[in-house]
CSV table of C-alpha atoms in Angstrom, one decimal:
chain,number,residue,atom,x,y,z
A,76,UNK,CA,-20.0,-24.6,-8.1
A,77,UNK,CA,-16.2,-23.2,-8.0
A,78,UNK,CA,-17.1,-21.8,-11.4
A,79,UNK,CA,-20.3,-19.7,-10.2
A,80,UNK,CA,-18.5,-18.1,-7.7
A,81,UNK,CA,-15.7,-16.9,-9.5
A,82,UNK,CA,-18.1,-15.5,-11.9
A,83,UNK,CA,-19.0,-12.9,-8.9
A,84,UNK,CA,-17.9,-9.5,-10.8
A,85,UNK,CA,-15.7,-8.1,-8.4
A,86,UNK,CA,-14.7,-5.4,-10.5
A,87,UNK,CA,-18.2,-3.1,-10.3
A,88,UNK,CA,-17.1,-2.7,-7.3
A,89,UNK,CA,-13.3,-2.4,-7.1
A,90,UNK,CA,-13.2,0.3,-9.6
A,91,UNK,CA,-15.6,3.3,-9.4
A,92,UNK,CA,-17.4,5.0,-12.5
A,93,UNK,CA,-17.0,7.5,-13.7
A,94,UNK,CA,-20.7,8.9,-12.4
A,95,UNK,CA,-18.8,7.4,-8.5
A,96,UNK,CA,-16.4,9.3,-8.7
A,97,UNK,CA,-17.9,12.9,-9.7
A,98,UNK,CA,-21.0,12.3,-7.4
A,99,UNK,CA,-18.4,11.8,-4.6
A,100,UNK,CA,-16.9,15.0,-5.4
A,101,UNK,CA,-20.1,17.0,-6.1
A,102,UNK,CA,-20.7,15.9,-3.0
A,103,UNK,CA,-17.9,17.2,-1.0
A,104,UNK,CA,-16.5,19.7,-3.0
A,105,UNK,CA,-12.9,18.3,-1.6
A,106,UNK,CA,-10.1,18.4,-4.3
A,107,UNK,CA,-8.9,15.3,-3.2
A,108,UNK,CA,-12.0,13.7,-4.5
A,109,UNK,CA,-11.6,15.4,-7.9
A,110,UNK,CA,-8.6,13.9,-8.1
A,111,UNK,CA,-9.2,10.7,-9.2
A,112,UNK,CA,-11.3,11.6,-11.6
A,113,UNK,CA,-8.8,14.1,-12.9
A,114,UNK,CA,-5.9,11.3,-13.2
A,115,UNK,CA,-8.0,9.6,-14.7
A,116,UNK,CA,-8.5,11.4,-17.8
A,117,UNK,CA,-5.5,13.4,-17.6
A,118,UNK,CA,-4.2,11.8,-20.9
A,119,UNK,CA,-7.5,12.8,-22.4
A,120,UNK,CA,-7.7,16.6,-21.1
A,121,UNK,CA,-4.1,16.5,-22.6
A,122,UNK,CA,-5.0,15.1,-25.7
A,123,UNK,CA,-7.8,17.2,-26.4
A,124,UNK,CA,-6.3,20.3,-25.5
A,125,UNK,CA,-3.3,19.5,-28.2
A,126,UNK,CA,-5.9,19.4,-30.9
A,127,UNK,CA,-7.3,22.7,-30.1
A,128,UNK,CA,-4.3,24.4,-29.3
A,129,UNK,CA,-1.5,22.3,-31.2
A,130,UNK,CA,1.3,22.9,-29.4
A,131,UNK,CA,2.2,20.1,-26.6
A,132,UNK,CA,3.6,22.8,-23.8
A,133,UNK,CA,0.0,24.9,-24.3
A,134,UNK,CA,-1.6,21.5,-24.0
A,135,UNK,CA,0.1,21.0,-20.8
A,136,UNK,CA,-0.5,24.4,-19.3
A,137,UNK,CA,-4.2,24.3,-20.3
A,138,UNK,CA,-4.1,20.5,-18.6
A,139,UNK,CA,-3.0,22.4,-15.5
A,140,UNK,CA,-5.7,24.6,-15.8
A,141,UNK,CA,-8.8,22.8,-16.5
A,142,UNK,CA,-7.9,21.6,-13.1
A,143,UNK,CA,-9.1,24.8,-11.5
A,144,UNK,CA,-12.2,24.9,-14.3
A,145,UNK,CA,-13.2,21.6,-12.4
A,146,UNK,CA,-13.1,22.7,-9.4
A,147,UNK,CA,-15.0,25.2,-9.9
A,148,UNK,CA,-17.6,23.9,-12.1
A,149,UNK,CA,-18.9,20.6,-11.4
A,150,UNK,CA,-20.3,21.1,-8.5
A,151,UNK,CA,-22.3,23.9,-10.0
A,152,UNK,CA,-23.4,21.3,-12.6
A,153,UNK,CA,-25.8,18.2,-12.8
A,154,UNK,CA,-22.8,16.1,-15.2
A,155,UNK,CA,-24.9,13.2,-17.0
A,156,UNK,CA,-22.3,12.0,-19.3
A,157,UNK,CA,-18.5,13.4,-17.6
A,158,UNK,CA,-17.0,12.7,-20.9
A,159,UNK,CA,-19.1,14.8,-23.0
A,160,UNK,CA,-18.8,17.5,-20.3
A,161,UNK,CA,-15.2,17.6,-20.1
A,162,UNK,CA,-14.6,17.3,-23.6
A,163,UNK,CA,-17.1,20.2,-24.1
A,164,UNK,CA,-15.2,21.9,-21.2
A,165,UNK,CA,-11.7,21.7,-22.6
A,166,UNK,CA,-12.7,23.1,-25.8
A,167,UNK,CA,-14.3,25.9,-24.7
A,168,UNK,CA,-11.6,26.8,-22.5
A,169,UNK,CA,-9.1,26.5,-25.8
A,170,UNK,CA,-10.9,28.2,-28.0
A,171,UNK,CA,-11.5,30.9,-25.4
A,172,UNK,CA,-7.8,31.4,-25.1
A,173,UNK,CA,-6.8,30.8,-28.5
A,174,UNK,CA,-9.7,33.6,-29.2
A,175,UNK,CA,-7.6,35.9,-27.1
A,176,UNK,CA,-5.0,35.1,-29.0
A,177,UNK,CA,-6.2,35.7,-32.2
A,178,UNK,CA,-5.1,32.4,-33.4
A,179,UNK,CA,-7.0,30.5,-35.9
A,180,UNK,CA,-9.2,28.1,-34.2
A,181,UNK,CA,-9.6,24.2,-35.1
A,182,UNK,CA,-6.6,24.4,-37.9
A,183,UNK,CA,-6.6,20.8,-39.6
A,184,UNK,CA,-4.1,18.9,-38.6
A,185,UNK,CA,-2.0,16.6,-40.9
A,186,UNK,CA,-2.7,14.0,-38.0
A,187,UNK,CA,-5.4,13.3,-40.9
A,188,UNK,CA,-5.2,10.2,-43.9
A,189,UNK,CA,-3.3,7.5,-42.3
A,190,UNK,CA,-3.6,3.6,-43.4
A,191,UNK,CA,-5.7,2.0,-41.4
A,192,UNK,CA,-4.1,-0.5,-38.9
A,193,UNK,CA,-6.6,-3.0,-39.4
A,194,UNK,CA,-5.4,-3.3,-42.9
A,195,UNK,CA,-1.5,-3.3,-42.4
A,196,UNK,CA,-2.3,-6.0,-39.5
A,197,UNK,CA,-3.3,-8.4,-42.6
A,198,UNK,CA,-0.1,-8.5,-43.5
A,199,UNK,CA,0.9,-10.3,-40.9
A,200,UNK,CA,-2.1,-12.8,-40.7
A,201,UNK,CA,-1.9,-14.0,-44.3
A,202,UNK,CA,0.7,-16.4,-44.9
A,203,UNK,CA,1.1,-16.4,-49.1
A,204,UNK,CA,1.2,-12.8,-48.8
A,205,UNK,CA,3.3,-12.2,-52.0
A,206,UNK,CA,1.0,-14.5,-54.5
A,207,UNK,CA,-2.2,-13.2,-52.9
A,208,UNK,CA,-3.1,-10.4,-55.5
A,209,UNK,CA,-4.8,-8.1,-52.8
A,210,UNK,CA,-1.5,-7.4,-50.8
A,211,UNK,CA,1.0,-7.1,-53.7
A,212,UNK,CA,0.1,-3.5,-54.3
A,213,UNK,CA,0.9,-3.1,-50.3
A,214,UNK,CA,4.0,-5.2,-50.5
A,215,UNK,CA,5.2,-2.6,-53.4
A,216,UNK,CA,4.2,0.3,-51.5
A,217,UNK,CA,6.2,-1.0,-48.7
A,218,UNK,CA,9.2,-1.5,-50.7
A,219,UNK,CA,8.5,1.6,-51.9
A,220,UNK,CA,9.2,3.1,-48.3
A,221,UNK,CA,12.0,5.3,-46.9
A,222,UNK,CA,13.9,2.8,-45.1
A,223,UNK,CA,13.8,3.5,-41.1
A,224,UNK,CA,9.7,3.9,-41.9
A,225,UNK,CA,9.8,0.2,-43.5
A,226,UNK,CA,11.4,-1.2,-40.5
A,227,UNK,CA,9.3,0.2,-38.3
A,228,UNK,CA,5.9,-0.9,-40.0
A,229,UNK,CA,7.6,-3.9,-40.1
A,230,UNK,CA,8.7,-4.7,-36.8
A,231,UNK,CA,5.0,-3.5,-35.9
A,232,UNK,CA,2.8,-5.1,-37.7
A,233,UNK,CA,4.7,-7.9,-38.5
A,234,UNK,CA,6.1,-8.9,-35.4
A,235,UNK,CA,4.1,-10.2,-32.8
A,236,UNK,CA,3.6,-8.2,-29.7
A,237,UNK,CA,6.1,-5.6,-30.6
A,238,UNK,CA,5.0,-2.2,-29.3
A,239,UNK,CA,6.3,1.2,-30.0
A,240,UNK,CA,9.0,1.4,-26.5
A,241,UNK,CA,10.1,-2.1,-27.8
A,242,UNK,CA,11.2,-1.2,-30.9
A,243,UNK,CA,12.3,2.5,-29.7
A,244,UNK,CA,15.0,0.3,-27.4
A,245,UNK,CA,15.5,-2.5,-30.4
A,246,UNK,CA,16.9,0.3,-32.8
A,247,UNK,CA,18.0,3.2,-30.3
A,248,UNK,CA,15.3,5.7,-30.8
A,249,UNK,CA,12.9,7.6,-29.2
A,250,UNK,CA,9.3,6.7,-28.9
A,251,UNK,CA,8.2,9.8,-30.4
A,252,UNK,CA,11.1,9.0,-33.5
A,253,UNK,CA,8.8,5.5,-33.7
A,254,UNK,CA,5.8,7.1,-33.5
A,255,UNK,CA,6.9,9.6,-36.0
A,256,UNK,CA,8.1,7.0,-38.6
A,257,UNK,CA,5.0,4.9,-38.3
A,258,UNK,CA,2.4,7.8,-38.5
A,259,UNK,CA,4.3,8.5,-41.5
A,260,UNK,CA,4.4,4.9,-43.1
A,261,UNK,CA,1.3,4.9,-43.0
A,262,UNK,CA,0.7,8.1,-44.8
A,263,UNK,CA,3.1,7.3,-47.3
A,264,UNK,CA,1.5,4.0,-47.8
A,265,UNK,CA,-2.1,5.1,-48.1
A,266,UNK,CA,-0.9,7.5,-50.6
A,267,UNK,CA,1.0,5.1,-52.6
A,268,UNK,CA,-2.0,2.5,-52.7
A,269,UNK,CA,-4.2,5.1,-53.9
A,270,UNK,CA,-2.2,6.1,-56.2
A,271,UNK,CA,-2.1,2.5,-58.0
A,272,UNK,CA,-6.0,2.7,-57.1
A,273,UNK,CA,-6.4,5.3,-59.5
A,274,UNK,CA,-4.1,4.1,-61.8
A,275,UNK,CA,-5.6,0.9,-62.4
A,276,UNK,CA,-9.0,2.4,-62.4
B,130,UNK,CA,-16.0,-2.5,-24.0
B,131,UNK,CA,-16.7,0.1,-21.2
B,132,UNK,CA,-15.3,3.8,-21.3
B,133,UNK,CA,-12.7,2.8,-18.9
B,134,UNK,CA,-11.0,0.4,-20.9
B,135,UNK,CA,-10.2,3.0,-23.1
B,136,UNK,CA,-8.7,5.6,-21.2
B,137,UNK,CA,-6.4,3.0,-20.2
B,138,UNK,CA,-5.5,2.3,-23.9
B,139,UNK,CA,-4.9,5.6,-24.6
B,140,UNK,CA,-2.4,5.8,-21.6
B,141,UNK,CA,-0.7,2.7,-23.5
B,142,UNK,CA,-0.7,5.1,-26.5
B,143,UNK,CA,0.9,7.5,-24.7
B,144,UNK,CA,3.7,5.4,-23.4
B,145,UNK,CA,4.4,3.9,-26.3
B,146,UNK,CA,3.4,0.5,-24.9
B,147,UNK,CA,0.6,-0.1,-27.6
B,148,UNK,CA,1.1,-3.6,-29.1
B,149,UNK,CA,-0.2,-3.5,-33.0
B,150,UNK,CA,-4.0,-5.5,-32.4
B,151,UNK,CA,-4.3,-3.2,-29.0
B,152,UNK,CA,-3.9,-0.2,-31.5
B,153,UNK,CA,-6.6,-1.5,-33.5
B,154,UNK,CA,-8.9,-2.0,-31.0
B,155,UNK,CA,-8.0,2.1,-30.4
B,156,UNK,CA,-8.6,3.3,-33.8
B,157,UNK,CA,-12.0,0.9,-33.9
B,158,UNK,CA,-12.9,2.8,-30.8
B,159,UNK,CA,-12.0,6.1,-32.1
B,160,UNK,CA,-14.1,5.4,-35.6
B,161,UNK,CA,-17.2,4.9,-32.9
B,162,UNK,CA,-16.6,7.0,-30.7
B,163,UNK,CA,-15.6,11.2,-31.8
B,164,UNK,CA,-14.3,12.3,-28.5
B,165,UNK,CA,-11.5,10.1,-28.6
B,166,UNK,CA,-11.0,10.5,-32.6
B,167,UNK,CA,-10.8,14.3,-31.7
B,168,UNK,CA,-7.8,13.4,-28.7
B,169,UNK,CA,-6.0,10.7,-31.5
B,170,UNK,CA,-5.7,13.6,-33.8
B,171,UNK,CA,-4.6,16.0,-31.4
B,172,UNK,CA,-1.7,13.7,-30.3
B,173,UNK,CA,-0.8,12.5,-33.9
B,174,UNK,CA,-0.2,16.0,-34.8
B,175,UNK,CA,2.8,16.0,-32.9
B,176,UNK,CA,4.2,12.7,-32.8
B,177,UNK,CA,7.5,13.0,-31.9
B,178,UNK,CA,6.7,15.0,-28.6
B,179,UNK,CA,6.9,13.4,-25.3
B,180,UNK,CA,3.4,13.2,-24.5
B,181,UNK,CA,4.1,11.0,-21.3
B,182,UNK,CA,6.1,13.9,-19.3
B,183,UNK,CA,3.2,16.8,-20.3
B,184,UNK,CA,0.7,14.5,-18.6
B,185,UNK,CA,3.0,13.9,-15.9
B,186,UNK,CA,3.7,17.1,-14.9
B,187,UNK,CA,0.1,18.1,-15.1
B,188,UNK,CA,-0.7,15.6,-12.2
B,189,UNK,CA,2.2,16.4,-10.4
B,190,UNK,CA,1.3,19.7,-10.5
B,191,UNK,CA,-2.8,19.0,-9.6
B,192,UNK,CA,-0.9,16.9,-6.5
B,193,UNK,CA,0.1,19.8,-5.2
B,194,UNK,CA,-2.5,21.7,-5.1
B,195,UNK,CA,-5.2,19.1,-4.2
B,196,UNK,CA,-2.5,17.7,-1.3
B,197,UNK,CA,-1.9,20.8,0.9
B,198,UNK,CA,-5.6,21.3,1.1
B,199,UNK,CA,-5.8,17.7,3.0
B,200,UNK,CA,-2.8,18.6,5.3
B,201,UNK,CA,-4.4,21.9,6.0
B,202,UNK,CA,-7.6,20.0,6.7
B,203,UNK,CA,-5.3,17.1,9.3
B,204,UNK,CA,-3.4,20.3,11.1
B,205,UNK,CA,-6.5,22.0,11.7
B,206,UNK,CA,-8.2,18.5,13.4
B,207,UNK,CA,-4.5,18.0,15.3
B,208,UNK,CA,-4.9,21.6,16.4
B,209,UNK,CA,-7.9,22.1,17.5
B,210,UNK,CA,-7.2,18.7,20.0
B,211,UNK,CA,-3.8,20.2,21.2
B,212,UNK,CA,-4.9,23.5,22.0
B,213,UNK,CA,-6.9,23.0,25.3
B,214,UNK,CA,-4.1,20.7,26.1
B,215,UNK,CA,-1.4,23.5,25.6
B,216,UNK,CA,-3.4,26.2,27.3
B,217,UNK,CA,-3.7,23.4,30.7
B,218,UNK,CA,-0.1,23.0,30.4
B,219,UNK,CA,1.1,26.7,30.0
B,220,UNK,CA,-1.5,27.6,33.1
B,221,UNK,CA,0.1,24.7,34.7
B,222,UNK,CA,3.8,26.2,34.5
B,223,UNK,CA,2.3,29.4,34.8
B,224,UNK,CA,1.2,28.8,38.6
B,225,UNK,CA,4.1,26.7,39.5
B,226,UNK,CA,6.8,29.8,38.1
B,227,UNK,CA,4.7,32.2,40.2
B,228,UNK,CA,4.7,29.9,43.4
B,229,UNK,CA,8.6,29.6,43.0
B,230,UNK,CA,9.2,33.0,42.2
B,231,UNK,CA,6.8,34.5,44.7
B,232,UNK,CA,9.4,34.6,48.1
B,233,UNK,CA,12.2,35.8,45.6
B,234,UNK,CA,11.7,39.7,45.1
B,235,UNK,CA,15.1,40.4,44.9
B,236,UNK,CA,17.1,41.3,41.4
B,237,UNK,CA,20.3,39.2,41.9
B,238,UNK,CA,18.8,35.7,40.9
B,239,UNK,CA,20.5,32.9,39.5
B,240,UNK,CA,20.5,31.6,36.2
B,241,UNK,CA,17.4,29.0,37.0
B,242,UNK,CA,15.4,31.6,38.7
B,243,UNK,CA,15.9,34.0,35.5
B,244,UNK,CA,14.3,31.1,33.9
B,245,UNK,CA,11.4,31.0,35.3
B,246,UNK,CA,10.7,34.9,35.3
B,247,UNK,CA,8.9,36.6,32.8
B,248,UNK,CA,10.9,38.7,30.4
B,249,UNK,CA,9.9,43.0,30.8
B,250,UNK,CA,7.4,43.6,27.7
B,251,UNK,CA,9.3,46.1,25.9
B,252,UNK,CA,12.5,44.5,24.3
B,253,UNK,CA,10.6,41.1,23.3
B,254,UNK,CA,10.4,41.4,19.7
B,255,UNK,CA,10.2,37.3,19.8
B,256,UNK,CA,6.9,38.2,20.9
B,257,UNK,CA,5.4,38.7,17.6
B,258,UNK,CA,5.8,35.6,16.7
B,259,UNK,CA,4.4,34.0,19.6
B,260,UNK,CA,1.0,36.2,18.8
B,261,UNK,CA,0.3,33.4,16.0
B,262,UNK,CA,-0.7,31.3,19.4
B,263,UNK,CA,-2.3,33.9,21.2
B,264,UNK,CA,-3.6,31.5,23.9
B,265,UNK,CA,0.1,30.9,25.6
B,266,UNK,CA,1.7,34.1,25.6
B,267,UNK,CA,-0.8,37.3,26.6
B,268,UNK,CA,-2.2,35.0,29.5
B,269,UNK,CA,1.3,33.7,30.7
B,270,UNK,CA,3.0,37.4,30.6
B,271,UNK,CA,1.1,39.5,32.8
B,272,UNK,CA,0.5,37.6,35.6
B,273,UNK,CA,4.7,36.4,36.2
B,274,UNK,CA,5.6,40.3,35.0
B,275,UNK,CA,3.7,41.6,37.9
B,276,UNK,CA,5.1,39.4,40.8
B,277,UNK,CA,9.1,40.4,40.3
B,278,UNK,CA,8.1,44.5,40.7
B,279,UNK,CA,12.2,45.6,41.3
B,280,UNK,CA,13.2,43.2,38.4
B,281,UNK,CA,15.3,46.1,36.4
B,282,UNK,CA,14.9,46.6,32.7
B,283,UNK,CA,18.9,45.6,32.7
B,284,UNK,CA,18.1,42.2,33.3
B,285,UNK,CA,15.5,41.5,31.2
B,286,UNK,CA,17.6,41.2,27.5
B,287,UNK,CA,19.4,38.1,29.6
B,288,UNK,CA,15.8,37.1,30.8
B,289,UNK,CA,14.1,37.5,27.8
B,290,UNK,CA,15.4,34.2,26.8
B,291,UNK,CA,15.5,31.7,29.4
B,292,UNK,CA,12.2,31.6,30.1
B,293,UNK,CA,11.9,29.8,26.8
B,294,UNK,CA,12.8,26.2,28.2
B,295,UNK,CA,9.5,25.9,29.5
B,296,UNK,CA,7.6,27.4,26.4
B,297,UNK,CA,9.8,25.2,24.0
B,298,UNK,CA,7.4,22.7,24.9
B,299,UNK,CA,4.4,24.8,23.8
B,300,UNK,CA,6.2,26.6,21.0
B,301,UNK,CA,7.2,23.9,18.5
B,302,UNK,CA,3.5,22.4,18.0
B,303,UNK,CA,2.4,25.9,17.9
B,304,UNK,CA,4.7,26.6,15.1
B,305,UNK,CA,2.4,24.2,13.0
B,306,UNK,CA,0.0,27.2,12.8
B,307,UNK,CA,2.9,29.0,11.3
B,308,UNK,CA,3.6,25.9,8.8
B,309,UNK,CA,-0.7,26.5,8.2
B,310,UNK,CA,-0.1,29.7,7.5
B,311,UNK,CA,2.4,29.4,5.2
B,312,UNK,CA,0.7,26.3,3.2
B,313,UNK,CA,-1.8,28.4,2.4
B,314,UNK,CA,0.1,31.6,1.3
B,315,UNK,CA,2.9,29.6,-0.8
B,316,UNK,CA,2.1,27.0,-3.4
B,317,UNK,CA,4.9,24.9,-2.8
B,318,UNK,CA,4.4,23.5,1.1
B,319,UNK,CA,7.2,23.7,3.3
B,320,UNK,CA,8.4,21.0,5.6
B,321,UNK,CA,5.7,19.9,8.6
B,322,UNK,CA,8.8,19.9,10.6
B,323,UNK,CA,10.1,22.9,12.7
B,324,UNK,CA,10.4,26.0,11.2
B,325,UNK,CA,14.3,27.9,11.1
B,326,UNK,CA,12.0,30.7,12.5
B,327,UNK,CA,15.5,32.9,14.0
B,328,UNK,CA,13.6,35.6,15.8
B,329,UNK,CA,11.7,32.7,18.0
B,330,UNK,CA,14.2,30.3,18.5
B,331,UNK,CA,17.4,32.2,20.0
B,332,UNK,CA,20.8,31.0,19.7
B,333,UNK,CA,21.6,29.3,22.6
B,334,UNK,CA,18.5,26.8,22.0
B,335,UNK,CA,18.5,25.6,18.9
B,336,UNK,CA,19.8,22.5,19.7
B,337,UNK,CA,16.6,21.9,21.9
């Protein structure tokens, strides 16, 4: 009985949608209802606007202004998917300004060609590692490693429940620093088991 | 998973509080989903930035500009309350100053009595503050002016501010129409509290 009840879900209706939240707004056309919303996907309007415009202080001024673009535009707008919108939103307000700018739209990033986390996370998991022949080309490439770039994929993935802040404060760096030497890893690492790919092909 | 779940991750990403299974469960969602691939590759491209502060000062700035707008919103409800309330007061004083003052017509008064006169209308720059509230100040000048016909224009720079004591009263929540004002005008809002507004308050009462 106990067990029924506590399957009520009392989260539909402790935290709004999306779809709540913008029809509240729409609504009343109050900025303090957009703002919710807004903090809400703030790291996304963020995010997005870094890819379009590349640089993190343009990302945070566009951030700012999207803001206003809100404001003004969604109640103007019937808004079926938000997410869709604003993603549509931001990047036409970056490439509008990068336009005026004369800057070269959409340059490819080198965010690009990273291992895949799933497949480092095995390294972990499996306990034989170095006999089992699929991971010995990922164990070389690992030794293969500059060495603050090993220790971090290490501590990572091999360590349980380590996250990036942890291991910032476990080897004095920065968060971005460990950010940095993972992305990196990774890169390196891919590269280096495709090389052996193609060399044993 | 719902969308929500993963703005939450990506906040995680952010901070750097991603554990190494939660940051496969993000790149899974970013493989399905190309809105959120399209944000991963706009904050891997700079990886050693600070991502956390850019976000933070874009809310703290969207605060304050969503949270004036509110306080603007509360003043103008307090307002609207107060002001028939102010207007019953200042008629109030009004009547009782021009009952007290009415046997005295001649110019050597004491300090009190001063108080309670009107100041002459000339040398009252202070006035142009007070114009923010119109209600108080047209309707109490004219009708105190009048009464005290000899009062002599030498008086009046000493009588100009005594009759203030009573107005304090009024003044202060009337300044919140300045403080509206000026949350409107400025991005930044100044202090609810009362205004260092010189020309209004005169020396010898700012301790009020």
């Amino acid at each position: 009985m106990l067990r029924l009840l506590r399957q009520q879900p009392a989260t539909t209706t402790d935290v709004p949608s999306d779809a709540e939240l913008l029809a509240r707004f729409q609504e009343s056309t109050k900025p303090e209802d957009l703002q919710p919303l807004y903090e809400r996907h703030a790291e996304l309007i963020y995010a997005l606007a870094l890819r379009y415009l590349s640089t993190p202080e343009r990302a945070e001024d566009a951030g700012m202004e999207i803001w206003a673009v809100l404001l003004d535009k969604l109640p103007k707008h019937e808004i079926s998917n938000f997410r869709s919108w604003l993603q549509t939103t931001v990047r036409n307000h970056c490439l509008m300004q990068l336009r005026k700018e004369k800057r070269d739209p959409l340059r490819q990033r080198s965010g690009e060609g990273l291992m895949q986390s799933e497949s480092l996370m095995h390294l972990a998991t499996d306990s034989s590692l170095s006999n089992h022949p699929d991971t010995r080309p990922l164990y070389h490439c690992l030794k293969q490693l500059k060495e603050e770039q090993a220790r971090c994929v290490r501590l990572f993935y091999l360590q349980e429940g380590e996250s990036y802040q942890s291991i910032a404060n476990a080897l004095g760096l920065s968060v971005g620093r460990v950010r940095s030497h993972l992305q990196n890893g990774r890169r390196n690492l891919k590269i280096c088991l495709e090389r052996r790919q193609n060399e044993n092909d | 998973m719902s969308a929500q779940a993963t703005h939450e991750l990506l906040r995680r990403y952010l901070r750097g509080d991603l554990t190494a299974p939660e940051e496969v469960e993000l790149e899974r969602r970013a493989d399905q989903d190309p809105i959120l691939a399209e944000a991963m590759t706009g904050l891997r491209s700079v990886p050693e930035a600070d991502h956390i502060i850019r976000v933070q000062r874009m809310l703290a700035s969207v605060r304050e500009q969503s949270e004036p707008a509110a306080k603007v919103r509360q003043l103008s409800a307090r307002r609207r309350v107060r002001r028939p309330v102010y207007a019953a007061a200042a008629a109030a004083l009004l009547l009782l100053g021009a009952i007290a003052l009415w046997p005295r017509l001649m110019p050597q008064e004491s300090a009190t009595e001063l108080a309670l006169e009107e100041p002459a209308p000339s040398p009252s720059p202070e006035r142009d503050d007070i114009t923010l509230t119109p209600e108080p100040a047209p309707t109490e000048e004219p009708a105190v002016v009048n009464t005290p016909p000899a009062n002599p224009a030498s008086t009046s720079p000493s009588s100009d501010p005594r009759p203030r004591p009573q107005e304090e009263t009024v003044v202060p929540e009337a300044e919140l129409d300045v403080v509206v004002e000026e949350a409107t005008n400025t991005a930044p809002p100044p202090p609810p509290t009362p205004l260092p507004t010189p020309s209004v308050t005169p020396p010898e009462l700012e301790d009020n």
